[in-house]
PDB file of C-alpha atoms in Angstrom:
ATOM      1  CA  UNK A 225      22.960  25.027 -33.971  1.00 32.00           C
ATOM      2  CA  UNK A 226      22.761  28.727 -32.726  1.00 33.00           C
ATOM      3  CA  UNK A 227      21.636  28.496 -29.482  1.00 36.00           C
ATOM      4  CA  UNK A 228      23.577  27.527 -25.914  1.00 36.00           C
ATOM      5  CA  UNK A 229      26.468  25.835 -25.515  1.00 38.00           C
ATOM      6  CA  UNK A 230      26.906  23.372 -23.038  1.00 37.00           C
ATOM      7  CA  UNK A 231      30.854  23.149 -23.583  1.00 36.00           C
ATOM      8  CA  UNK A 232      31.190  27.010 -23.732  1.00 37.00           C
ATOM      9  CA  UNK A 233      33.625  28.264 -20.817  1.00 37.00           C
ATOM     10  CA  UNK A 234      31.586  30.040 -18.044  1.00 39.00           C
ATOM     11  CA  UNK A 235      32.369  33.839 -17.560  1.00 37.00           C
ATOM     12  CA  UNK A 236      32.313  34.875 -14.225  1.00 42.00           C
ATOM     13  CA  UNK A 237      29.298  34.885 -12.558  1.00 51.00           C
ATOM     14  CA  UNK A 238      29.591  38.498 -11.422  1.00 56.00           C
ATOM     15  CA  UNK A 239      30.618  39.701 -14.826  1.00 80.00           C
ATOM     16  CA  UNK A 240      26.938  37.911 -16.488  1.00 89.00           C
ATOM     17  CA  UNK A 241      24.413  38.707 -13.791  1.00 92.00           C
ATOM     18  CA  UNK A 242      24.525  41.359 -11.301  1.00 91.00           C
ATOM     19  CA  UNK A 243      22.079  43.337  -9.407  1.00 92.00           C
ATOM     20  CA  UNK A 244      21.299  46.476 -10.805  1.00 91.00           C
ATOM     21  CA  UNK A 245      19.374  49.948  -9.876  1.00 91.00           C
ATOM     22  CA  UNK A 246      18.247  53.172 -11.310  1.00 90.00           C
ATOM     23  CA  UNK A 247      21.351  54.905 -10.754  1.00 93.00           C
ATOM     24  CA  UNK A 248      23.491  52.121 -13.288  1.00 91.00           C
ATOM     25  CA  UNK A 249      20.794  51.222 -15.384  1.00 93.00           C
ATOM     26  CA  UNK A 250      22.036  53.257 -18.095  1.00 92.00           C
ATOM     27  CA  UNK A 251      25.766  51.553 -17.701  1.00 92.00           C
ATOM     28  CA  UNK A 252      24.556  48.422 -16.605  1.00 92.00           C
ATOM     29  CA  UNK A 253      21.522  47.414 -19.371  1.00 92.00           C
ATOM     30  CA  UNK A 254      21.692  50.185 -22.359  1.00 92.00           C
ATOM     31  CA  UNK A 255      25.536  50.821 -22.768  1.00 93.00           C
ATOM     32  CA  UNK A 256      26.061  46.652 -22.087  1.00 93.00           C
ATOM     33  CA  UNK A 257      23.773  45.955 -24.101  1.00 91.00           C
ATOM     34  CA  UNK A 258      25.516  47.555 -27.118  1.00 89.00           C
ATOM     35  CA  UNK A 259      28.171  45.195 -27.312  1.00 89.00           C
ATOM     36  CA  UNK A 260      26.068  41.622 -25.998  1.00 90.00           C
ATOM     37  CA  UNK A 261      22.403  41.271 -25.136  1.00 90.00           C
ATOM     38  CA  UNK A 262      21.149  41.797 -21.819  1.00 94.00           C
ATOM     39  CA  UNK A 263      18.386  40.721 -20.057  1.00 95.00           C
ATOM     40  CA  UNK A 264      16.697  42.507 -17.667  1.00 94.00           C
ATOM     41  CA  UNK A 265      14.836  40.455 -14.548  1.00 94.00           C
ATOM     42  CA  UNK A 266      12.315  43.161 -12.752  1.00 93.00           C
ATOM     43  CA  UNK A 267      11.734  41.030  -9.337  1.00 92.00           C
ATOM     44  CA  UNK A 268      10.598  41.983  -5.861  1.00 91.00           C
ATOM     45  CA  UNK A 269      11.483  39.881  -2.662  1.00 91.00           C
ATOM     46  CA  UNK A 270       7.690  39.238  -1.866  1.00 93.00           C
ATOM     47  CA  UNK A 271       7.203  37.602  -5.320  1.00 91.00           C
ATOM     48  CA  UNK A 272       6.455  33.908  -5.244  1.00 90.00           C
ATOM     49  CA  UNK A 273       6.954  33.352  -9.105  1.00 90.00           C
ATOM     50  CA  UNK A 274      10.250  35.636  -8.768  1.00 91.00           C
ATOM     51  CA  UNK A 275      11.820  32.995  -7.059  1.00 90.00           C
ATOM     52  CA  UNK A 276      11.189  30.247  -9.689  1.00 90.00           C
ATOM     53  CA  UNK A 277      11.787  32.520 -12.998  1.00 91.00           C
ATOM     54  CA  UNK A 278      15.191  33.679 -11.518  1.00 91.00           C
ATOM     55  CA  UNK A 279      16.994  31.077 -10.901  1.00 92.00           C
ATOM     56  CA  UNK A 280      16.517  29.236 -14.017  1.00 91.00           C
ATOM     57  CA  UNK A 281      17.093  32.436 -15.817  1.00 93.00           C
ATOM     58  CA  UNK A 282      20.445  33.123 -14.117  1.00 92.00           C
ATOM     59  CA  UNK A 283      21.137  29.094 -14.981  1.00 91.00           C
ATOM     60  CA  UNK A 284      20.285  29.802 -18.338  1.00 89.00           C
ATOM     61  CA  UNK A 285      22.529  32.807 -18.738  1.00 91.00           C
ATOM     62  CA  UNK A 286      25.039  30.991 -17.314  1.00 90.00           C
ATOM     63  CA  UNK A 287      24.965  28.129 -19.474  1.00 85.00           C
ATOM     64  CA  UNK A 288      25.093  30.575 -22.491  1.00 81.00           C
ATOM     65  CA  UNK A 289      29.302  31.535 -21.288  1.00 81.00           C
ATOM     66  CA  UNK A 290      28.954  34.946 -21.370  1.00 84.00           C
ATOM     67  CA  UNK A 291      26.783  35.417 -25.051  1.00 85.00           C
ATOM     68  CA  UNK A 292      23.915  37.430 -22.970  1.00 91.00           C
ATOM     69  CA  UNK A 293      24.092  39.535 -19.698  1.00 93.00           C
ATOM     70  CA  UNK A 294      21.405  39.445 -17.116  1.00 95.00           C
ATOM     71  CA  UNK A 295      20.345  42.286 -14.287  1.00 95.00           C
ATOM     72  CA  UNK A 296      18.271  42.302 -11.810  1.00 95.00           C
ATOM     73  CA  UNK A 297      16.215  45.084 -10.292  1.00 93.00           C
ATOM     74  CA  UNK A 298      14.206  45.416  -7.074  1.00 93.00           C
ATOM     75  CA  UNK A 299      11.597  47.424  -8.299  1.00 90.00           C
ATOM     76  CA  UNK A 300      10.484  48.149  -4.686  1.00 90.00           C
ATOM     77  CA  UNK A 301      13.538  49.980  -4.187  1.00 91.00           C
ATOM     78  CA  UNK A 302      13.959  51.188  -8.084  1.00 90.00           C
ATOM     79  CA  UNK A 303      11.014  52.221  -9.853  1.00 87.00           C
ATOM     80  CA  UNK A 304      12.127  54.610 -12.425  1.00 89.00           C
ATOM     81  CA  UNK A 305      12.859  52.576 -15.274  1.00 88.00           C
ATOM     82  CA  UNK A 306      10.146  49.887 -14.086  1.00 87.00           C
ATOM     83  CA  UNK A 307       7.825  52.892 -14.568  1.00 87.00           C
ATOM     84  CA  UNK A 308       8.695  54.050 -17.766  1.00 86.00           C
ATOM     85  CA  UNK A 309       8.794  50.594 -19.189  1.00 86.00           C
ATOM     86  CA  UNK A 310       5.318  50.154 -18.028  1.00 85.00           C
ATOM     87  CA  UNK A 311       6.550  47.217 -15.571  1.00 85.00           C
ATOM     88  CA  UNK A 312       2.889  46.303 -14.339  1.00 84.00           C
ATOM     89  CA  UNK A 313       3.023  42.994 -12.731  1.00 87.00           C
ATOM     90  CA  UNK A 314       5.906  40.970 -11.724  1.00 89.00           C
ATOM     91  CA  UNK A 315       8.366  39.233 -13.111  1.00 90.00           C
ATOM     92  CA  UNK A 316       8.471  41.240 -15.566  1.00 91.00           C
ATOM     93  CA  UNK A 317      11.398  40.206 -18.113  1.00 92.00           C
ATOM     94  CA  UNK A 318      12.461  42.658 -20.863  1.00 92.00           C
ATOM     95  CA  UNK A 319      15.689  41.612 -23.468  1.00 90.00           C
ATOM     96  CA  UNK A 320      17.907  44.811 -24.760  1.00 91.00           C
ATOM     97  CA  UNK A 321      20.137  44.759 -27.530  1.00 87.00           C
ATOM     98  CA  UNK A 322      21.937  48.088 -29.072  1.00 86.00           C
ATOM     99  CA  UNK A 323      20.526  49.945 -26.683  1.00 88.00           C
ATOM    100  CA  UNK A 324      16.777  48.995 -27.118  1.00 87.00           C
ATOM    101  CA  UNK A 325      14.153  46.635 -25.986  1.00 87.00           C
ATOM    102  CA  UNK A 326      13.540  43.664 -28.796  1.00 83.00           C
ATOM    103  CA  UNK A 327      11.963  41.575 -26.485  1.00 84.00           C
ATOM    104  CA  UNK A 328      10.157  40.202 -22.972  1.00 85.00           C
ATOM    105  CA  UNK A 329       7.310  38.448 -21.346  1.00 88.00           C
ATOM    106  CA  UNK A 330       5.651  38.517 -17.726  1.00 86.00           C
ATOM    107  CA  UNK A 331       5.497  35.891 -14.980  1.00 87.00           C
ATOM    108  CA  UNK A 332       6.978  32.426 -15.031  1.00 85.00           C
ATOM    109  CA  UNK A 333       7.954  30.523 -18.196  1.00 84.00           C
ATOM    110  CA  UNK A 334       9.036  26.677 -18.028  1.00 83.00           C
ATOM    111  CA  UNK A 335      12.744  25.795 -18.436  1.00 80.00           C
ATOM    112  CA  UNK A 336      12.399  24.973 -22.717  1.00 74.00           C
ATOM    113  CA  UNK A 337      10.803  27.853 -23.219  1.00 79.00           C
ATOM    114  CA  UNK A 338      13.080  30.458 -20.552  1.00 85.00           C
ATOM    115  CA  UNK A 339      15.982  28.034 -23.257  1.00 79.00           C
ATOM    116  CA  UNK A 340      14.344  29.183 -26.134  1.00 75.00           C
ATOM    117  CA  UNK A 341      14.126  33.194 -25.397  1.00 82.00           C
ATOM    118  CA  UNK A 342      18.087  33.105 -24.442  1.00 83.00           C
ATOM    119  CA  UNK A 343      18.875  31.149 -27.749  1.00 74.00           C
ATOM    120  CA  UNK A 344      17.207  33.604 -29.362  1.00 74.00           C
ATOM    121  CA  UNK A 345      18.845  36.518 -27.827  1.00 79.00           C
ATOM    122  CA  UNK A 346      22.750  34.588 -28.646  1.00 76.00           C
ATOM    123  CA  UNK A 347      21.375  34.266 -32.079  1.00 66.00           C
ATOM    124  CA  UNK A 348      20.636  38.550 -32.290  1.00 69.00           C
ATOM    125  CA  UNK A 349      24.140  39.023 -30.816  1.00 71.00           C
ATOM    126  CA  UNK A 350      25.999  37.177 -32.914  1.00 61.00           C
ATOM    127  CA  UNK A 351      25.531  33.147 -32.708  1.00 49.00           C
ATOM    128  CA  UNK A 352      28.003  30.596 -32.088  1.00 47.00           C
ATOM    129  CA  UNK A 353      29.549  28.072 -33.951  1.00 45.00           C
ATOM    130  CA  UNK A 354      27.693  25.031 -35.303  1.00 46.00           C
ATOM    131  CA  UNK A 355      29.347  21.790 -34.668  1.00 44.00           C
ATOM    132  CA  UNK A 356      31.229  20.592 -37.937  1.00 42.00           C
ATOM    133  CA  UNK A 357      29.198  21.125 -40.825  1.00 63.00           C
ATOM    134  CA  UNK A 358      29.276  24.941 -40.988  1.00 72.00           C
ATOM    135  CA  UNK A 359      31.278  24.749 -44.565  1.00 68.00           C
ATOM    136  CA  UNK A 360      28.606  22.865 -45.984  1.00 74.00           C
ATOM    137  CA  UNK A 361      25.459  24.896 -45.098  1.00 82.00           C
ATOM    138  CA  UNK A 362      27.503  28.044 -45.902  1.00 81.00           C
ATOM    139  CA  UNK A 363      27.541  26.404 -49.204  1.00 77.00           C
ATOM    140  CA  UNK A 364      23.961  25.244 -49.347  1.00 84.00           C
ATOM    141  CA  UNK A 365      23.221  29.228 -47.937  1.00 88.00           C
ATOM    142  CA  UNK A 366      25.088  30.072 -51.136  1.00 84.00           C
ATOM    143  CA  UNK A 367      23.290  28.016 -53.518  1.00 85.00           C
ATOM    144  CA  UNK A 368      19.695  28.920 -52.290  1.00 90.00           C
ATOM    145  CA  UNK A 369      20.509  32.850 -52.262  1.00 88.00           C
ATOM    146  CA  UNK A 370      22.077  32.447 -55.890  1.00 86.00           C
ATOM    147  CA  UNK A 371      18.352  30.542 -57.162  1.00 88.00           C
ATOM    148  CA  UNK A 372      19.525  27.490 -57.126  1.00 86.00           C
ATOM    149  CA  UNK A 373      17.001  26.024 -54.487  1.00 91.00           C
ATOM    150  CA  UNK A 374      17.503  22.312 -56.313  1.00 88.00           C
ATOM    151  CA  UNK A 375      20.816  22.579 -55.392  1.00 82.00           C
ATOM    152  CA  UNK A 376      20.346  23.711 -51.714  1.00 87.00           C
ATOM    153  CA  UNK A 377      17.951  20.742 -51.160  1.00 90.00           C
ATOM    154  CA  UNK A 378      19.969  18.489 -51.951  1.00 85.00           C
ATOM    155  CA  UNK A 379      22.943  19.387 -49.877  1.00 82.00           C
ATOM    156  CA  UNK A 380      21.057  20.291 -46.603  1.00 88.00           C
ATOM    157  CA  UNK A 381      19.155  17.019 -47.453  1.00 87.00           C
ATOM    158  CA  UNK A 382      23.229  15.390 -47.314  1.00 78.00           C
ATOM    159  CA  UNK A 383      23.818  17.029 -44.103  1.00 83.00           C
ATOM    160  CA  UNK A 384      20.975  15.609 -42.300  1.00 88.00           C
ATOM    161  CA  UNK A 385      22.172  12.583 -43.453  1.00 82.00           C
ATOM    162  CA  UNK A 386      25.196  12.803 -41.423  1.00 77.00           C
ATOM    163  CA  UNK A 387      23.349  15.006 -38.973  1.00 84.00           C
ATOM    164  CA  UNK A 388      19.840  14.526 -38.012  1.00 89.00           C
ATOM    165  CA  UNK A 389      19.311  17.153 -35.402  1.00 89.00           C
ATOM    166  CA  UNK A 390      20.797  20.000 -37.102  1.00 90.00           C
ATOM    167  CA  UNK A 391      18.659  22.929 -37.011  1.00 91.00           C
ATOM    168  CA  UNK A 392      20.092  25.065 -39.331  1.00 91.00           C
ATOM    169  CA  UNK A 393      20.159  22.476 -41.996  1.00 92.00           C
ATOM    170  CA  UNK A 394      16.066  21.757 -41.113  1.00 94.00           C
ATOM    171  CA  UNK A 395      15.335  25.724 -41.455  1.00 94.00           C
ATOM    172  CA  UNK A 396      17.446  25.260 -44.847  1.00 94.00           C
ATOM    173  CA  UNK A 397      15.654  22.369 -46.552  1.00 95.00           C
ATOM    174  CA  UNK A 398      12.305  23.929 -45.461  1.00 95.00           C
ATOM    175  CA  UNK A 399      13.398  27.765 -46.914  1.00 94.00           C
ATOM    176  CA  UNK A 400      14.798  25.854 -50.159  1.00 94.00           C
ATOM    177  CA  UNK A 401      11.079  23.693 -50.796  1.00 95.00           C
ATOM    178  CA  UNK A 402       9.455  27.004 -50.051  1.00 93.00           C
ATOM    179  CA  UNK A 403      11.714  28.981 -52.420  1.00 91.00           C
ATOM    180  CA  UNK A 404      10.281  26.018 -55.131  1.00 93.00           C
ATOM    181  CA  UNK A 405       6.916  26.705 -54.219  1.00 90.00           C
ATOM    182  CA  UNK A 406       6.505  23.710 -52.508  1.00 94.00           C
ATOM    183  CA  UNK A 407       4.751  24.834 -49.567  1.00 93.00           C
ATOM    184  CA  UNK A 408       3.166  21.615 -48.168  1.00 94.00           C
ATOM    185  CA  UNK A 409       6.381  19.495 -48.741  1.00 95.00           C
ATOM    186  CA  UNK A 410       8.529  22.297 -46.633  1.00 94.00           C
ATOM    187  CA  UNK A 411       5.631  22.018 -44.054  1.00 95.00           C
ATOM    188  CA  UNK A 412       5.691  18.550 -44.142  1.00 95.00           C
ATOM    189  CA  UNK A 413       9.870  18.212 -43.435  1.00 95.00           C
ATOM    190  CA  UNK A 414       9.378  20.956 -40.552  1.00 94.00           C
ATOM    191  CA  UNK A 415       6.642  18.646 -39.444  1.00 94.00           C
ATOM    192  CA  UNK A 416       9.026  15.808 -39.051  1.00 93.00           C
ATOM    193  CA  UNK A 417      12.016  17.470 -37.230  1.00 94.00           C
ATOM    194  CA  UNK A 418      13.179  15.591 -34.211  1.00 94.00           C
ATOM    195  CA  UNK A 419      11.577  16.635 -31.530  1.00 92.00           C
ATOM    196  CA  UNK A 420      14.773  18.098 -29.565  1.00 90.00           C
ATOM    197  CA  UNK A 421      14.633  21.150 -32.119  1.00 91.00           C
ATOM    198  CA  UNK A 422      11.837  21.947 -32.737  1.00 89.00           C
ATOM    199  CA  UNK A 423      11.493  25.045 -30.542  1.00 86.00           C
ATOM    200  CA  UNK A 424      14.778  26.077 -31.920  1.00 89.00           C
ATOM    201  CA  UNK A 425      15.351  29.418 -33.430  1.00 87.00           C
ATOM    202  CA  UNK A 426      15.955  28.603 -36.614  1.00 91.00           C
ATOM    203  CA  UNK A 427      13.028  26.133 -36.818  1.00 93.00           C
ATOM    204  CA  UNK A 428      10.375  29.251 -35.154  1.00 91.00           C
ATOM    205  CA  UNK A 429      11.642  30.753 -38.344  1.00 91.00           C
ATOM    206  CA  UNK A 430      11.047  28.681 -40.701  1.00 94.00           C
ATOM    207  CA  UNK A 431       7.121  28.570 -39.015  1.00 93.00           C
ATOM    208  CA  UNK A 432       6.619  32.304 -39.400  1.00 93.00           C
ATOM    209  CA  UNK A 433       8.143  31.600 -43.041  1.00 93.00           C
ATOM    210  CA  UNK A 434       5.438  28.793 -44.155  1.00 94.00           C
ATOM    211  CA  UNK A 435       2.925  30.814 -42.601  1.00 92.00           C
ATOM    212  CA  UNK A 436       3.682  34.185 -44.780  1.00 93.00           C
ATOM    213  CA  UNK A 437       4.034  31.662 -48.048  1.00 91.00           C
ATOM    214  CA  UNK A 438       0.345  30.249 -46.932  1.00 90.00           C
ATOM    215  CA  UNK A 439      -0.567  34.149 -46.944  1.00 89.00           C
ATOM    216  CA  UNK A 440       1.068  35.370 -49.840  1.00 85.00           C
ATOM    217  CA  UNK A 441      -0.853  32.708 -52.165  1.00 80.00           C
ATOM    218  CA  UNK A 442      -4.045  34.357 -51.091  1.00 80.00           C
ATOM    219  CA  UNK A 443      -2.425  37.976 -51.196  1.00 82.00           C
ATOM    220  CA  UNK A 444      -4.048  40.809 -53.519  1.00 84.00           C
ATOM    221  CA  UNK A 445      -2.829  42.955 -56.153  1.00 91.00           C
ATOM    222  CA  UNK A 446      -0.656  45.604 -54.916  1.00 91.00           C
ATOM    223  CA  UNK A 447      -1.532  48.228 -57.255  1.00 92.00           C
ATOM    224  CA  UNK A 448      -5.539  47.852 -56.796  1.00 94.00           C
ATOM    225  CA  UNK A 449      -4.951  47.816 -52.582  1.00 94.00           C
ATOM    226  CA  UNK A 450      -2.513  50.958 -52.475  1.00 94.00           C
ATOM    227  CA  UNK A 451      -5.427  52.636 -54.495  1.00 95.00           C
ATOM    228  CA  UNK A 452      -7.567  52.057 -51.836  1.00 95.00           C
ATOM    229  CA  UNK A 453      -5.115  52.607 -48.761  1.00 95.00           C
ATOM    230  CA  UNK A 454      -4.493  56.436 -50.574  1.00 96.00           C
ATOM    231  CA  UNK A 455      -8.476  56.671 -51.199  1.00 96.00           C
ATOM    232  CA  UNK A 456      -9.136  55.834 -47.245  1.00 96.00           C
ATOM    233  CA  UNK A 457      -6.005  55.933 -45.040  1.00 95.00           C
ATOM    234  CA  UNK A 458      -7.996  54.614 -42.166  1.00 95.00           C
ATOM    235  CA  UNK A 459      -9.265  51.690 -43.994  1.00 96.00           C
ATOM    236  CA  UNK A 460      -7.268  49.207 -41.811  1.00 97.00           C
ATOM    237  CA  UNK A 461      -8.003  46.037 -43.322  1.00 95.00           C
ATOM    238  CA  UNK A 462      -6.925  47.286 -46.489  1.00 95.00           C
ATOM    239  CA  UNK A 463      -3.855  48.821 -45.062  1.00 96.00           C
ATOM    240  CA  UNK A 464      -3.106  45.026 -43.751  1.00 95.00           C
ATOM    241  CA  UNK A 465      -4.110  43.224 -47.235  1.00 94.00           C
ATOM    242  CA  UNK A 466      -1.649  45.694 -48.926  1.00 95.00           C
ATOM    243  CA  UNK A 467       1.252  44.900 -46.300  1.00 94.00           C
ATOM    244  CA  UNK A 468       0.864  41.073 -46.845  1.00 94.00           C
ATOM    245  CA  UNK A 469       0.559  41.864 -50.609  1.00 92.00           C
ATOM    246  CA  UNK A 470       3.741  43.943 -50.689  1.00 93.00           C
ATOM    247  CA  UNK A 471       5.395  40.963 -48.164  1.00 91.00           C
ATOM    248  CA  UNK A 472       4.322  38.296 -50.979  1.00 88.00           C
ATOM    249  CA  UNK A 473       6.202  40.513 -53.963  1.00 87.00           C
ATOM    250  CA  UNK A 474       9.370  40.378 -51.489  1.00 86.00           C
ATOM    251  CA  UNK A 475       8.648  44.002 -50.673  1.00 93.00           C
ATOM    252  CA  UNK A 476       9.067  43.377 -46.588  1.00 94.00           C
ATOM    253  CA  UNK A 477      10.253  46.974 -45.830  1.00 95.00           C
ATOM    254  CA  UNK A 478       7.457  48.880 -46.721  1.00 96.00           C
ATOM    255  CA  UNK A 479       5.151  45.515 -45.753  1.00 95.00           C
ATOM    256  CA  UNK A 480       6.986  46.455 -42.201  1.00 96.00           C
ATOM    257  CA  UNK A 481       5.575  50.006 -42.458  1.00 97.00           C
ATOM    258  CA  UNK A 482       2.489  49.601 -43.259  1.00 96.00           C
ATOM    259  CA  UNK A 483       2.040  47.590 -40.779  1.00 96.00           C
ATOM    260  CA  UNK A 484       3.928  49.786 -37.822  1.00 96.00           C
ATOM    261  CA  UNK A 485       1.301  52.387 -39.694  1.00 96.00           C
ATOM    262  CA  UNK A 486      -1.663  50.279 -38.472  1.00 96.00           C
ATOM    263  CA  UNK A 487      -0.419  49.822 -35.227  1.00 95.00           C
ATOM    264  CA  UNK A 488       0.613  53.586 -34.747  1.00 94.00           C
ATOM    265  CA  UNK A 489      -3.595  54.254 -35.599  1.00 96.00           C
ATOM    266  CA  UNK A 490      -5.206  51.497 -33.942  1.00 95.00           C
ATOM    267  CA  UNK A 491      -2.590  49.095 -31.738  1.00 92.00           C
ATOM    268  CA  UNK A 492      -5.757  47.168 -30.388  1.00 93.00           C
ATOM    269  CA  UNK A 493      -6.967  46.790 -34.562  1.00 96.00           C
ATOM    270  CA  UNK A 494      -8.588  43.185 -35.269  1.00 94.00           C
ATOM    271  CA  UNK A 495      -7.282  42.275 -31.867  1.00 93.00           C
ATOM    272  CA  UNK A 496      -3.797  43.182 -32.243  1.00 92.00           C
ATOM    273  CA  UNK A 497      -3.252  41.764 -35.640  1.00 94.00           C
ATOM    274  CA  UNK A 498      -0.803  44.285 -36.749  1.00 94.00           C
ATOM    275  CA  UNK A 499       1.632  43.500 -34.231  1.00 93.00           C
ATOM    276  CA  UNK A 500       1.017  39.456 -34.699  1.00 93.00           C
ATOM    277  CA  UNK A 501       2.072  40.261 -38.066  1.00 95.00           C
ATOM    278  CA  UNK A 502       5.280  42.207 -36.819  1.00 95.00           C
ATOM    279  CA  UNK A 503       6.525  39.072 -35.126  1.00 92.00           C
ATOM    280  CA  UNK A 504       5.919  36.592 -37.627  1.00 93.00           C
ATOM    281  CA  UNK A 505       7.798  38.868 -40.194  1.00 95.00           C
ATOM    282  CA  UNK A 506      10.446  39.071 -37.476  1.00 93.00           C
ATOM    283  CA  UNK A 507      10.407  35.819 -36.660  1.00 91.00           C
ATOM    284  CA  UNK A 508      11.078  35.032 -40.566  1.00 92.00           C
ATOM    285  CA  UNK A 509      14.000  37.213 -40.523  1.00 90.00           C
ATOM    286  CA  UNK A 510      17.529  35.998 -39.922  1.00 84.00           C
ATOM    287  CA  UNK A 511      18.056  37.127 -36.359  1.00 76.00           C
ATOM    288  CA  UNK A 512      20.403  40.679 -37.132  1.00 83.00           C
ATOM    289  CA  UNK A 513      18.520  41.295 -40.093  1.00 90.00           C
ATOM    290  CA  UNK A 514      18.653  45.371 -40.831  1.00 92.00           C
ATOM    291  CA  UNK A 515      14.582  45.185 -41.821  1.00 94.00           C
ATOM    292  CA  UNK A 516      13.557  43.273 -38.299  1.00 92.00           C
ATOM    293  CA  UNK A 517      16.315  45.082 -36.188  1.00 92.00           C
ATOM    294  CA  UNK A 518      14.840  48.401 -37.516  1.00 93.00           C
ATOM    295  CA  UNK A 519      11.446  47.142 -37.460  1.00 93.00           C
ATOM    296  CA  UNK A 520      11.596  46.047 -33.685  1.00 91.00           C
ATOM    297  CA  UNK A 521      13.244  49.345 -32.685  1.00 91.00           C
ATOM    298  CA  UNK A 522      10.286  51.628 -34.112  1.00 92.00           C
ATOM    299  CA  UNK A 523       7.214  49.252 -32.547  1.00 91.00           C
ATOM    300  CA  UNK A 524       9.266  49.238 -28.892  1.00 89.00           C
ATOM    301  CA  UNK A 525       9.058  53.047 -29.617  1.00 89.00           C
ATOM    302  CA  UNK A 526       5.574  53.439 -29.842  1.00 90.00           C
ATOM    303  CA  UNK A 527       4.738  50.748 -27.064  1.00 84.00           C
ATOM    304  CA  UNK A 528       7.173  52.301 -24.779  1.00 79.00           C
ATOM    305  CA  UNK A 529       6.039  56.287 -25.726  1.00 65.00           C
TER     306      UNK A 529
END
């Protein structure tokens, strides 16, 4: 599955996590960060929950073999870029990849989930190989993209035969019952995955994706709500009915800007709903998707203006 690799040769140590300041930021997190993800640990020495979250974080790194970076800044003695990232509270963990933000939290996460936010940073730079049955789900990934989501069931349904933990063929069987409009079946099969993946990237996905299907059957007509969204711009609501309307008709670009729309008038709208929205379309997305990468890169603008 994409995710960490247990067998993966470790890089040196120095090469994957260093400690960084103002002065390299730019070298050290935004230029890196162009070629493999990097995350970036904002710690002080005084910090109780510093000294839990970085350790397993540098473990966790480690364990990846050199798919994602990881600096460290002091913000007592660097608070430039802690400042203009709006650092308020430590830790304070942000992810960059091409030169932006995509991702972060604040204070202490346990070890699955501190797991689950690197495996989702190797999947954005570029994934590793699967195990053995990559030929096969290439060629289920075929079938379903052609239409032929019979097909695709039945071969990622043959590859969890031989292979009961693999993710990617889960996410698969789920996206292939959904694609047949069998949304309580495909919830049902996510339902049953073993639990040992079920925090998995691919299976997060394929969440967000049964929870847009459960939206879209509900969604209006996308005619009648652009009417009204031209009528009365700052009618919110409607702006949101007509992005999950748009999402349902497979239009998620312009689903993605009316919804970075929302948040650009009103970030705190319906208690943040736009931006819930964001990350479950995100989360949907195959990992270096152009709509999501694009998507991410405009909301971390406005959050970070």
């Amino acid at each position: 599955m994409l995710g960490l690799n247990d067998s993966a040769p470790a890089a040196p140590k120095d090469d994957l996590i260093r400690e960084g300041s103002d002065a390299t930021f730019m070298q050290d997190v935004v230029e890196t960060s162009k070629t493999v993800p990097v995350i970036v640990d904002f710690w002080a020495p005084w910090c109780g929950p510093c000294k839990t979250l970085g350790p397993a974080l540098e473990a966790a790194v480690t364990k990846a073999g050199g798919k994602v970076k990881m600096v460290k800044i002091d913000v007592d003695r660097n608070q430039a870029y802690a400042g203009q990232l709006q650092v308020q509270s430590i830790p304070t963990v942000y992810a960059f990849w091409q030169g932006q933000p995509v991702d972060g939290f604040q204070g202490a996460l346990p070890g699955s989930e501190i797991d689950k936010f690197v495996q989702k940073l190797v999947a954005l730079g570029g994934g590793e190989e699967d195990g053995g049955l990559s030929e096969a789900i290439e060629a289920a990934e075929t079938m379903l993209d052609e239409g032929d989501a019979t097909g695709a069931a039945e071969v990622f349904g043959a590859i969890l035969q031989e292979d009961g933990k693999n993710a990617a063929a889960y996410a698969g069987l789920v996206r292939a019952h959904l694609a047949l409009d069998q949304v309580e079946q495909a919830e049902a099969i996510l339902n049953g995955a073993p639990a040992e993946i079920a925090r998995t990237p691919e299976l997060d996905a394929a969440h967000a994706q049964i929870a847009l299907a459960k939206q879209a059957s509900n969604a209006g007509p996308v005619a009648e709500l652009r009417g009204r969204v031209e009528a009365e711009p700052g009618d919110l609501q409607a702006r949101y009915d007509l992005a999950t309307a748009l999402h349902a008709k497979g239009e998620t670009a312009e689903a993605v800007e009316q919804l970075l729309e929302i948040f650009r008038r009103d970030r705190e709208w319906n208690e943040g709903a736009a931006k819930t929205q964001l990350f479950t379309i995100f989360e949907a997305l195959p990992a270096k998707d152009p709509i999501a990468l694009a998507g991410r890169r405009k909301l971390s603008s406005m959050i970070f203006a």
